[in-house]
Every structure is written in C-alpha cells, then in structure tokens.
Amino acid sequence: MKDISDLISLLGGTGAIARKLGINPSAISNWKKQNKIPKTKYEAISKLSLDLNINIEEYLFPNDYKGSKFSILLIICGGIASYKSLEIIRLIKKNNIELDVVMTKSAQKFLTPLLVTSLNEKKCYTDLFSIEDEANMNHITLARKADIILVAPATANIMGKFANGIADDLASTILLATFSTVFLAPSMNPVMWENLATQENYHKLLDRGIKFIEPESGDMACGEFGTGRLPEPKHIIDEIVNNLNYKKKIQKQFNNVSVVITAGPTIENIDPVRFISNKSSGKQGYAIASELSNRGADVTVISGPVDIPPPKCNKLIKITSAQEMYDKTISILPADIVICSAAVADWRLIPEINNNHSLNTKHKIKKSNHNLRFTTLKNPDILETISKSKRRPKLIVGFSAETENIIENAKSKLISKKLDLILANDVSQNKVFGKDTNKVYVLTNNNCEEWSEQSKKSVASNLANKINEMFFS
Ligand code: CTP
C-alpha cells in the first residue's frame, strides 16, 4: 500500500520538502514515522504535488482511495469481435476506471497495439518475455493489481488454456496467477461454442467461480446462425460496473473484525513413514478465508497440509497434527468469529504388541512385530473447546461431514457443540473432498436451508453474507 514515505520521496525527499515549506526536516521525518501529514500542511503539499501531477489523496487516505478507485485489466483475444473491445475501452475510461490492456498474438491480427495504446493513453502489454515490460510492470503485478480481469472477446482457445492450466503467453499466464475476479465474455462460431470440449471447459471454469457474460444468439459474422455472438459492449460494461459497485459495498463489511479459520486435513503420524488422515483439500476453508479478507476482515488461517495455493489472508499458520491445530488455534484467541472447516482427525493410533506393550515409533515399525494392534487416543475437539470456553467468540461456525442422516447429525452437532451455524455436507463417495463444488445444508438453531450445488467460492460468498447478517444483527 502507498504510504507517506512514498509521497515524500516522490516530492523530492525530506530535505527538499523542508526547504520548500520552510520547516525543520525532523518534522518531515516524524510524518514518515507516523505515516501522517498534519492537516495544516495539506494545502502546501497539495501545491507541490500539482506540479508533478501526483494525486496526494492516494497517499493521505490509502484505504478510502482503494474504496473509490477500481482498476480493470482487459485481455483482448483474436476474433471477428475484437473490434468491439475498442468500445469496451472507451466505456471503461468513461466510467473513470483505471485500465490496463493485454493483447494476445491473435488479437494483434485484428487490432494493433498502437491503436489500443492510443485509445487507452497507456502502454498496452503483449509479450510475456519482454525485458522492458517486465521491468515496468511484471506479469504478476498485472495479474494482481486489477480488481477485475475481463477477457473480451474470449475465444475457445483462451477458455481451453485457462480451464486446463496452460500458461504459454502473457494472457494465459496472468489468468493463472490472479486472485482477482475474472469475467470471460466468449465469442466464437456457434458450432465451436456448442462443441463438447468448449462446453466442458465452460462448466469447469464456472465451477471454479469464473464469471461469464454469456454469448448471445443471432446471425454471426461468418454467415451462420446460433449462440456465440459477443454481447454489446454496453451490456458487458454494465455487468462489470454492477460487480464493482457490489465489491465497493462489501469491501469494508468486516473491517476491524478478526476471524480465525481452520482448514484442510490433519495428519496423525504412526511412525516416520505411516499416518492416518483424510482427503480434505482445504479448498472450502481457503475460499472462505479469501472471501472474508476481500470483505475487510483480519483473517488468520490454521491449515493442515494441502496442495493448493495459499488463500488471501493476514496470516497463514501451517500445522500437521490435530494437537498442533488445537494448540495454535487456542493460542491466537480471542477472535470475533471462528470458522472450523478443517477435517480434523478424531484419533491418533498407538501401535502395540503383545500384552499392551507400546512400540517405539521413532523408527519404521517392522513387519516382524507379530500381533500388531492399534489403540486409539482421542484428539481434542477444537471447535467444541472454543465454543464452550470463557473466550467464546461472538460467532462460531462449524462444518459437519456426514455419510448418512446428514441433517439430523448436523443438528445434533450444532446443539452439542453450542454453535451458531453449521454447514453440513455429504462426503460419501468422494462427493466433496478435493472437488471444486460443494452442496451444503446450512443450519441454525431454528432454520435449515438447502443450498444448490455451487462452486466452493460461491458457497464462501453466500456464507459471508449469512455471517454478515448474524454477526451484525
Ligand atoms: N472439529 C474440531 N476438532 C475435532 C473434530 C472436529 O474442531 N477434533 C470440528 C470440525 O472442524 C467441524 C466440526 O467439528 O467443524 C464437525 O466435525 P466432523 O468431523 O463433521 O464431526 P466430529 O465432531 O468429528 O464427529 P463425527 O466424526 O463423529 O461425525
């Protein structure tokens, strides 16, 4: 985030500003330390900034500024409809939204980077391996800076690459490296759109929470009739602006609210090479963490071992066993909200041989140990301990992983663990663990809602709405 020190160096540094304003340099050093400029000096600093075309509001009120100023990255792919992206650029600029543009190689067969650069009054990016561009604004910055990435027109090719994790140019690399909301506005020949491969990619992306501005039906430039036409730019921009307005509304929803989330599985070692665990991927817990962070919460995630990218959060603490998850979670309380989405192993296994003699588990247990048996040692219940503790957070959310009697079992966990809210799902036959979608029942003490199957990101967003209602009521 931009701060006062950045502003001071842009204006020429401590000495230069002190001279121009006729004040002691130590005063300016204090501004830097406190990250604050006294109100009486706003006007003078504003005058200095005007000459250099610097918007001091960005530095004086970084949080408010973020709230009012949005940025979009437009990726233009190659197709007959590429020309419509010029109007999209014009409308984005008209809405006063900051814009960067990336063009694929095929897009440059229809439009030139010079044309796009002139229209956007800013360099347009085309090359993943450009030394000059990487020095200026590298592809990761491009991927992370924007609030929304809009791909318009989105070809069957970019959808295929995105759905299958191919990153062989600037546009496809950005799509894999972003945390931002991604909108695709597909445009292609109707037979290509209906093709099973395109449809599979479309559904794969939808399940991952990617948003689509659906193609329209009508006469196509290629002379055929069907679905595949890029919607009018105004329609595309209306959807984007609605989304930005929604983001603006929710981005401070949980300011100053601390949230602790447990996620993923735990692993209980038996000996140095063997363990018991479960197939939890951590995707649902991580999606909730990112969603609440995007809404301004101060989020700490305590996560078991997972293979997915880290969520957006203030702190990510990695643990292995249930006991470690318990210790870490308890140690960071108090918090305003606790969400236990982890699939915690309920037991540790203690190997024994004849006459209840426990084995030394420092080394691999050998097959030669006849009559090997295991006794169980129960792990502490993190959720239950927190909810019954003196430092109980205002709101506690649990999950209920069931293979039968889903609602009844979840209800009894809600009551016995004294929770405010529980999300129950059917984890039989690998229906949830590792998947990108989830089907949940959401129970409170006096209500049970059935949510349709949806992406885990979408469950996270709906859960954040629910938590907002309950926490602030
Ligand atoms: N949980 C926990 N610590 C444990 C076990 C469970 O915090 N040692 C939390 C989970 O994160 C989840 C809720 O308790 O939010 C329910 O977990 P689940 O595995 O569905 O049920 P259990 O309580 O373990 O009961 P059972 O295995 O008998 O269904």
Coordinates of N, CA, C and O and ligand atoms in Angstrom, one line a residue, residues 262 340-342 344-346 379-383 398-402 413 417, ligand 1:
T262 N -10.0 -22.7 10.6 CA -9.2 -23.9 10.5 C -9.6 -24.5 9.1 O -10.7 -24.4 8.7
C340 N -14.6 -23.3 11.8 CA -13.8 -24.6 11.8 C -14.3 -25.4 10.6 O -15.3 -26.1 10.6
S341 N -13.5 -25.3 9.5 CA -13.8 -26.0 8.3 C -12.9 -27.2 8.2 O -13.0 -28.0 7.3
A342 N -11.9 -27.3 9.1 CA -10.9 -28.4 8.9 C -11.6 -29.8 9.2 O -12.5 -29.9 10.0
V344 N -10.6 -32.5 10.9 CA -9.7 -32.9 11.9 C -9.7 -34.4 12.2 O -10.8 -34.9 12.4
A345 N -8.6 -35.1 12.2 CA -8.6 -36.5 12.5 C -9.0 -36.6 14.0 O -8.5 -36.0 14.9
D346 N -10.0 -37.5 14.2 CA -10.5 -37.6 15.6 C -9.6 -38.4 16.5 O -9.7 -38.2 17.7
N379 N -8.3 -37.2 19.9 CA -7.7 -35.8 19.8 C -8.7 -34.8 20.4 O -9.9 -35.0 20.5
P380 N -8.2 -33.7 20.9 CA -9.1 -32.6 21.4 C -10.0 -32.1 20.3 O -9.6 -32.0 19.2
D381 N -11.2 -31.7 20.7 CA -12.2 -31.1 19.7 C -12.0 -29.6 19.8 O -12.4 -29.0 20.8
I382 N -11.4 -29.1 18.7 CA -11.0 -27.7 18.7 C -12.3 -26.8 18.8 O -12.4 -25.9 19.6
L383 N -13.2 -27.1 17.9 CA -14.5 -26.3 17.8 C -15.2 -26.3 19.1 O -15.6 -25.2 19.6
G398 N -19.4 -24.1 12.4 CA -18.8 -25.4 12.2 C -19.2 -26.0 10.9 O -20.1 -25.6 10.2
F399 N -18.5 -27.1 10.6 CA -18.9 -27.9 9.4 C -19.3 -29.3 9.9 O -18.9 -29.7 11.0
S400 N -20.1 -30.0 9.1 CA -20.4 -31.4 9.5 C -20.3 -32.3 8.3 O -21.0 -32.2 7.4
A401 N -19.3 -33.1 8.4 CA -19.0 -34.1 7.3 C -19.7 -35.4 7.6 O -19.4 -36.0 8.6
E402 N -20.7 -35.7 6.8 CA -21.5 -36.9 7.1 C -21.6 -37.8 5.9 O -21.5 -37.4 4.7
K413 N -24.8 -31.9 16.2 CA -23.5 -31.3 16.4 C -23.7 -29.8 16.7 O -23.0 -29.2 17.6
K417 N -22.3 -29.0 20.3 CA -21.1 -28.1 20.4 C -21.4 -26.6 20.6 O -20.5 -25.8 20.5
Ligands
CTP1 N1 -13.8 -30.5 14.7 C1 -12.8 -29.9 15.5 N2 -11.9 -30.7 16.2 C2 -12.0 -32.1 16.1 C3 -13.0 -32.6 15.4 C4 -13.9 -31.8 14.7 O1 -12.6 -28.7 15.5 N3 -11.1 -32.8 16.8 C5 -14.7 -29.6 14.0 C6 -14.6 -29.7 12.5 O2 -13.7 -28.7 12.0 C7 -16.1 -29.4 12.1 C8 -16.9 -30.0 13.3 O3 -16.0 -30.1 14.4 O4 -16.3 -28.0 12.1 C9 -17.5 -31.3 13.0 O5 -16.5 -32.2 12.5 P1 -16.9 -33.6 12.0 O6 -15.7 -34.3 11.5 O7 -18.1 -33.5 11.0 O8 -17.6 -34.3 13.2 P2 -17.0 -34.8 14.6 O9 -17.3 -33.7 15.6 O10 -15.6 -35.1 14.5 O11 -17.9 -36.0 14.9 P3 -18.1 -37.4 14.0 O12 -16.7 -37.7 13.4 O13 -18.5 -38.4 15.0 O14 -19.1 -37.1 12.9

